[in-house]
C-alpha cells in the first residue's frame, strides 16, 4: 500500500511520537498501532509575537503547518517572484524543535495575489500553475513531506452549483487543473504525500453525502489516469449543531482505502456559535462532538494525522465567520485563551496516545 510504504512512512514519521512511550507495556503494542500524530496550523503573527504560543507548539504537537504563509498570496508578491521568508521562519522553528511540517496549499481559489488576474488564457494559466508547484515543492523537497495539493475544488452545493467550484483555475483550465496540480507535485517531489483537501465531508444530509461522492469520483479519476494522490484531508471545521455521519464516513473511508488512499484531518476546530453560553458545558459539548467525529473516522480505518487550525482560543479564524449572537468569545480550539487545556485537548491526547 502506498500510504504504508516504508519510505513514505519514514518520511512522514517526523519526531515527537513520544505520547505512546508513557503507556504501560501491555497497552503499548495496540496503542502504537493506533497512535495518531497531532499537528497545529500556526499563524506567523502569533508565532512572532507570543512566546506562550511558541511554547504551546513545542509542548503539544508533532506537526506544524504554516497557516497562511504557503498560500500564493504570501509566496508570490509578483509574477516571477517567490518569497519564502515568512514560511521559512515557521519551518525552521518546526525543524529545530523536532516537528514535521505540512504544506498548505498549492492550488486554491482563495488567497491569490492580484497579479494573477493578468492571466487570461488556458496556456498561461497552466504554465503558471506548473511553474508555481514545481518551484515551491522543489524548494521544500525533503522539508515538507505532505502537501495539500488542491484545496476546495468541489462546489459547496453540487446539486445546485454543479460539481466544480467556480474558480479562477476552473474557469481557465476546467477540472484538468486538478490533474495538472497533482501530476506536477508528484514530479517535483516523488516522495511527498499528496493530499486533496476539502470541507463538509463528515455530516449527515444529502449535500455532504454528494460532496463525499464527488471527492471519491475525483480520486478515482486521478487513479485511473495514474496520477498520484495519497490521501484525502477532512478539513473538519465542525459545526456543533450538525450531526456527524459515522456510516457515511465509514463507507467513504472504505472506498478510499480500496483505492489505496489514506485520510487525515487537516483543519479541525469546533464552531460553537449556537452552543449555550456556560463555559464548562460548552467545552464539554465541543469535546464530545470532536470525539464523535474522530471516533467515526478512526473506526473506519487508520487516520494518518490530526491537525487543528490553531491551538488556543486566543487566536482563531472562527470569529471572522461564526461570531456568537450573545457576543461571548468563541471557544473553538483545544487550549483556552490562557493556554489551559480544555476537554478538547484531552480528546486529542487520547487519540495521539492510541487510546481514542
Ligand atoms: C484561513 C486562515 O485561518 C485565516 O487566517 C485567513 O485569513 C483566511 O484563511 N479553509 C482553508 C484555510 O483551507 O486555508 C482557511 O484559513 C480556513 C478555511
Coordinates of C-alpha atoms and ligand atoms in Angstrom, one line a residue:
X1 CA 0.0 0.0 0.0
X2 CA 1.2 3.4 -0.9
X3 CA 0.5 5.0 2.5
X4 CA 2.3 2.2 4.3
X5 CA 5.3 2.1 2.1
X6 CA 8.4 2.2 4.4
X7 CA 9.9 5.2 2.6
X8 CA 6.8 7.3 2.8
X9 CA 6.0 6.3 6.4
X10 CA 9.6 7.1 7.4
X11 CA 9.4 10.4 5.7
X12 CA 6.1 11.2 7.4
X13 CA 7.1 9.9 10.8
X14 CA 8.8 13.1 12.0
X15 CA 9.6 13.2 15.7
X16 CA 7.5 13.8 18.7
X17 CA 5.8 10.4 18.8
X18 CA 6.6 10.4 22.5
X19 CA 3.0 10.2 23.6
X20 CA 2.9 6.5 23.3
X21 CA 6.1 6.0 25.2
X22 CA 4.4 6.7 28.6
X23 CA 1.9 3.8 28.3
X24 CA 2.0 0.6 30.3
X25 CA 3.8 -2.2 28.4
X26 CA 0.5 -4.2 28.0
X27 CA -1.1 -1.2 26.3
X28 CA 1.9 -0.4 24.2
X29 CA 1.6 -2.6 21.1
X30 CA -2.1 -1.8 20.5
X31 CA -1.6 1.9 21.2
X32 CA 1.3 2.2 18.9
X33 CA -0.7 0.7 16.1
X34 CA -3.5 3.3 16.7
X35 CA -1.4 6.3 17.6
X36 CA -2.2 9.4 15.5
X37 CA 0.2 12.3 15.1
X38 CA -1.1 15.7 16.2
X39 CA -0.4 18.9 14.4
X40 CA -1.3 22.6 14.6
X41 CA -1.6 25.2 11.9
X42 CA 0.3 28.2 13.2
X43 CA -0.1 31.9 12.3
X44 CA 3.1 33.8 11.8
X45 CA 1.8 36.9 13.6
X46 CA 1.1 34.9 16.8
X47 CA 4.2 32.9 16.4
X48 CA 6.4 36.0 16.1
X49 CA 4.7 38.0 19.0
X50 CA 3.6 35.5 21.6
X51 CA 6.3 33.3 23.4
X52 CA 3.5 31.3 25.1
X53 CA 2.2 30.3 21.6
X54 CA 5.6 29.0 20.6
X55 CA 5.9 27.1 23.9
X56 CA 2.5 25.5 23.3
X57 CA 3.5 24.4 19.8
X58 CA 6.7 22.8 21.3
X59 CA 4.8 21.2 24.1
X60 CA 1.8 19.7 22.4
X61 CA 2.3 19.0 18.7
X62 CA 4.2 16.7 16.3
X63 CA 3.5 18.6 13.1
X64 CA 3.4 22.3 12.3
X65 CA 1.5 23.8 9.3
X66 CA 2.2 27.4 8.3
X67 CA -1.4 28.6 8.3
X68 CA -1.2 31.2 5.6
X69 CA 2.4 31.6 4.6
X70 CA 2.5 28.9 1.9
X71 CA -0.6 30.3 0.1
X72 CA 0.1 32.0 -3.3
X73 CA -0.7 35.4 -1.8
X74 CA 2.1 35.0 0.7
X75 CA 4.7 33.3 -1.5
X76 CA 4.2 35.3 -4.7
X77 CA 4.3 39.1 -4.3
X78 CA 4.8 39.5 -8.0
X79 CA 4.8 37.3 -11.1
X80 CA 8.2 35.7 -11.4
X81 CA 8.9 36.3 -7.7
X82 CA 9.0 33.7 -4.8
X83 CA 9.3 34.9 -1.2
X84 CA 9.8 32.1 1.3
X85 CA 10.9 34.3 4.2
X86 CA 7.8 34.0 6.4
X87 CA 7.2 30.3 5.7
X88 CA 10.8 29.6 6.4
X89 CA 10.7 31.0 9.9
X90 CA 7.9 28.6 10.9
X91 CA 9.5 25.7 9.1
X92 CA 12.9 26.3 10.7
X93 CA 11.2 26.6 14.1
X94 CA 9.5 23.2 13.5
X95 CA 12.7 21.6 12.4
X96 CA 14.7 22.8 15.3
X97 CA 12.1 21.5 17.7
X98 CA 11.8 18.1 16.0
X99 CA 8.4 18.7 14.4
X100 CA 7.3 17.6 11.0
X101 CA 5.7 20.1 8.6
X102 CA 2.7 20.0 6.3
X103 CA 2.3 22.3 3.3
X104 CA -1.0 24.2 2.7
X105 CA -1.7 24.8 -0.2
X106 CA -0.5 24.6 -3.8
X107 CA -3.8 25.2 -5.7
X108 CA -6.7 27.1 -4.2
X109 CA -9.2 29.7 -5.5
X110 CA -8.6 31.9 -2.5
X111 CA -5.6 33.9 -1.3
X112 CA -4.4 34.5 -4.8
X113 CA -2.3 37.7 -5.4
X114 CA -3.8 40.4 -7.6
X115 CA -1.4 39.9 -10.4
X116 CA -3.0 36.5 -11.2
X117 CA -5.8 38.4 -12.8
X118 CA -3.5 39.4 -15.6
X119 CA -3.5 35.7 -16.7
X120 CA -6.3 35.3 -19.2
X121 CA -5.5 32.2 -21.3
X122 CA -5.5 28.5 -20.5
X123 CA -1.9 28.2 -21.8
X124 CA -0.7 30.9 -19.4
X125 CA -2.7 29.5 -16.5
X126 CA -1.3 26.1 -17.0
X127 CA 2.3 27.3 -17.3
X128 CA 1.9 29.5 -14.2
X129 CA 0.3 26.7 -12.1
X130 CA 3.0 24.2 -13.2
X131 CA 5.8 26.7 -12.5
X132 CA 4.5 27.6 -9.1
X133 CA 4.1 24.0 -8.0
X134 CA 7.5 23.0 -9.5
X135 CA 9.3 25.8 -7.7
X136 CA 7.6 25.6 -4.3
X137 CA 7.6 21.8 -4.0
X138 CA 11.2 21.6 -5.2
X139 CA 12.3 24.3 -2.8
X140 CA 10.9 22.3 0.1
X141 CA 11.8 18.9 -1.1
X142 CA 12.9 16.9 2.0
X143 CA 11.4 19.5 4.3
X144 CA 7.7 19.3 3.6
X145 CA 6.7 15.6 3.4
X146 CA 3.0 16.2 3.0
X147 CA 1.2 18.8 0.8
X148 CA -2.4 19.9 0.4
X149 CA -2.1 19.9 -3.4
X150 CA -5.6 21.1 -4.2
X151 CA -7.9 22.7 -1.7
X152 CA -11.7 23.1 -2.1
X153 CA -12.2 22.4 -5.8
X154 CA -15.6 20.9 -5.3
X155 CA -18.5 23.3 -5.1
X156 CA -20.3 24.0 -1.8
X157 CA -23.7 22.6 -3.0
X158 CA -23.0 20.3 -6.0
X159 CA -26.7 19.7 -6.7
X160 CA -27.3 23.4 -7.2
X161 CA -24.0 24.7 -8.4
X162 CA -22.5 21.8 -10.4
X163 CA -19.7 19.6 -9.2
X164 CA -16.8 22.0 -9.6
X165 CA -16.4 25.3 -7.7
X166 CA -16.4 28.3 -10.0
X167 CA -12.8 29.4 -9.6
X168 CA -10.0 31.1 -11.4
X169 CA -8.4 27.8 -12.2
X170 CA -11.6 26.0 -13.1
X171 CA -12.6 28.9 -15.4
X172 CA -9.4 28.8 -17.4
X173 CA -8.5 25.1 -17.3
X174 CA -11.6 23.2 -16.3
X175 CA -11.2 20.2 -13.9
X176 CA -7.9 19.5 -15.7
X177 CA -6.3 21.9 -13.3
X178 CA -6.6 19.3 -10.5
X179 CA -4.7 16.7 -12.6
X180 CA -2.1 19.3 -13.6
X181 CA -1.5 20.2 -9.9
X182 CA -1.2 16.6 -8.7
X183 CA 1.0 15.4 -11.6
X184 CA 3.3 18.4 -11.2
X185 CA 3.6 18.0 -7.5
X186 CA 4.4 14.3 -7.9
X187 CA 7.1 15.0 -10.3
X188 CA 8.7 17.7 -8.2
X189 CA 8.8 15.5 -5.1
X190 CA 8.1 11.8 -5.7
X191 CA 8.3 11.1 -2.0
X192 CA 5.8 13.6 -0.8
X193 CA 2.3 12.7 0.4
X194 CA -0.1 14.4 -1.9
X195 CA -3.5 15.3 -0.5
X196 CA -6.8 16.5 -1.8
X197 CA -8.3 18.7 0.9
X198 CA -11.9 19.9 1.4
X199 CA -14.6 20.7 4.0
X200 CA -18.1 19.4 4.8
X201 CA -17.4 15.8 4.3
X202 CA -18.4 14.5 7.8
X203 CA -22.0 15.2 8.4
X204 CA -25.4 13.7 7.6
X205 CA -27.5 15.1 4.8
X206 CA -27.7 14.9 1.0
X207 CA -25.3 17.9 0.3
X208 CA -22.4 16.4 2.3
X209 CA -23.1 12.9 1.0
X210 CA -22.8 14.2 -2.5
X211 CA -19.6 16.0 -1.6
X212 CA -18.2 12.7 -0.4
X213 CA -19.3 11.0 -3.7
X214 CA -17.7 13.7 -5.8
X215 CA -14.5 13.6 -3.8
X216 CA -14.4 9.8 -4.3
X217 CA -15.0 10.2 -8.1
X218 CA -12.2 12.7 -8.3
X219 CA -9.8 10.4 -6.6
X220 CA -10.9 7.5 -8.9
X221 CA -10.3 9.6 -11.9
X222 CA -6.8 10.6 -10.8
X223 CA -6.0 6.9 -10.1
X224 CA -7.4 5.8 -13.4
X225 CA -5.1 8.2 -15.1
X226 CA -2.1 7.1 -13.0
X227 CA -1.8 10.5 -11.4
X228 CA -0.6 10.1 -7.8
X229 CA -2.9 11.0 -4.9
X230 CA -2.2 9.6 -1.5
X231 CA -4.8 11.0 0.9
X232 CA -7.9 13.0 1.3
X233 CA -7.9 15.7 4.0
X234 CA -11.1 16.3 6.0
X235 CA -10.8 20.0 6.9
X236 CA -13.3 19.2 9.7
X237 CA -14.4 22.7 10.7
X238 CA -17.1 21.0 12.8
X239 CA -20.4 22.7 13.4
X240 CA -21.6 21.7 16.9
X241 CA -25.2 21.9 15.7
X242 CA -24.8 19.4 12.9
X243 CA -24.8 15.6 13.1
X244 CA -21.7 13.5 12.3
X245 CA -22.5 10.7 9.9
X246 CA -20.4 7.6 11.0
X247 CA -21.9 5.4 8.3
X248 CA -21.3 7.9 5.6
X249 CA -17.7 8.4 6.9
X250 CA -17.2 4.6 7.1
X251 CA -18.3 4.0 3.5
X252 CA -16.2 6.9 2.2
X253 CA -13.1 5.8 4.0
X254 CA -13.5 2.2 3.0
X255 CA -13.9 3.2 -0.7
X256 CA -10.8 5.5 -0.4
X257 CA -8.8 2.8 1.2
X258 CA -9.8 0.3 -1.5
X259 CA -8.1 2.8 -3.9
X260 CA -5.0 2.9 -1.5
X261 CA -5.9 6.5 -0.4
X262 CA -5.4 7.4 3.3
X263 CA -7.4 10.0 5.3
X264 CA -6.2 12.8 7.6
X265 CA -7.8 15.6 9.5
X266 CA -6.3 18.9 8.3
X267 CA -8.1 21.9 9.9
X268 CA -10.0 20.7 12.9
X269 CA -11.9 23.2 15.0
X270 CA -15.3 23.4 16.6
X271 CA -17.8 26.1 15.5
X272 CA -19.6 26.9 18.8
X273 CA -21.7 29.8 17.7
X274 CA -25.0 28.0 18.5
X275 CA -23.9 26.3 21.8
X276 CA -25.1 27.5 25.2
X277 CA -23.0 30.2 26.8
X278 CA -21.9 28.4 30.0
X279 CA -18.2 27.7 29.6
X280 CA -17.9 24.2 31.2
X281 CA -21.0 22.9 29.4
X282 CA -19.8 24.4 26.1
X283 CA -16.4 23.0 26.3
X284 CA -17.8 19.5 27.3
X285 CA -20.2 19.5 24.4
X286 CA -17.5 20.7 22.0
X287 CA -15.1 17.9 23.1
X288 CA -17.9 15.2 22.8
X289 CA -18.6 16.4 19.3
X290 CA -14.9 16.2 18.3
X291 CA -14.7 12.8 19.9
X292 CA -17.7 11.6 17.9
X293 CA -16.1 12.7 14.7
X294 CA -12.6 11.4 15.4
X295 CA -14.0 8.0 16.6
X296 CA -16.1 7.7 13.4
X297 CA -13.1 8.4 11.3
X298 CA -10.6 6.1 13.2
X299 CA -13.2 3.3 13.5
X300 CA -13.3 3.4 9.7
X301 CA -9.6 2.9 9.3
X302 CA -6.2 4.3 10.4
X303 CA -6.1 8.1 10.5
X304 CA -2.8 9.5 9.3
X305 CA -2.7 12.6 11.5
X306 CA -5.0 15.1 13.2
X307 CA -4.3 18.8 12.7
X308 CA -6.2 21.6 14.4
X309 CA -6.5 25.0 12.8
X310 CA -4.7 26.9 15.6
X311 CA -4.2 25.7 19.1
X312 CA -5.6 28.4 21.5
X313 CA -8.9 30.2 21.7
X314 CA -6.8 33.3 21.9
X315 CA -6.3 33.2 18.1
X316 CA -8.7 31.6 15.7
X317 CA -10.3 32.4 12.3
X318 CA -13.7 31.2 13.6
X319 CA -14.8 34.6 15.0
X320 CA -14.3 36.1 11.5
X321 CA -17.1 34.0 10.2
X322 CA -19.1 32.4 13.1
X323 CA -19.5 35.1 15.8
X324 CA -21.9 34.3 18.6
X325 CA -25.1 36.3 19.0
X326 CA -24.5 36.8 22.7
X327 CA -21.2 38.5 22.0
X328 CA -19.2 36.0 24.0
X329 CA -15.9 34.9 22.5
X330 CA -15.8 31.6 20.6
X331 CA -14.0 28.7 22.1
X332 CA -13.1 26.6 19.0
X333 CA -9.7 25.1 19.9
X334 CA -8.0 22.6 22.3
X335 CA -6.4 25.2 24.7
X336 CA -8.4 28.1 26.2
X337 CA -7.4 31.8 25.8
X338 CA -4.9 31.3 28.7
X339 CA -3.4 28.2 27.2
X340 CA -5.1 25.9 29.7
X341 CA -6.0 22.6 28.1
X342 CA -9.7 22.1 27.6
X343 CA -11.6 18.8 27.3
X344 CA -11.0 19.1 23.5
X345 CA -7.2 18.6 24.2
X346 CA -7.9 15.6 26.4
X347 CA -9.7 14.0 23.4
X348 CA -6.7 14.8 21.1
X349 CA -4.2 13.4 23.7
X350 CA -6.1 10.1 23.8
X351 CA -6.1 9.7 20.0
X352 CA -2.5 10.7 20.0
X353 CA -1.6 8.1 22.5
X354 CA -3.6 5.5 20.5
X355 CA -6.3 5.3 23.2
X356 CA -9.0 7.3 21.4
Ligands
LIG1 C1 -7.9 30.9 6.8 C2 -7.0 31.4 7.9 O1 -7.2 30.7 9.1 C3 -7.1 32.8 8.1 O2 -6.1 33.3 9.0 C4 -7.1 33.6 6.8 O3 -7.4 35.0 7.0 C5 -8.1 33.0 5.8 O4 -7.8 31.6 5.6 N1 -10.1 26.7 4.8 C6 -8.8 26.7 4.5 C7 -7.9 27.6 5.2 O5 -8.4 25.8 3.7 O6 -6.8 28.0 4.3 C8 -8.6 28.8 5.7 O7 -7.6 29.5 6.5 C9 -9.8 28.4 6.5 C10 -10.8 27.6 5.7

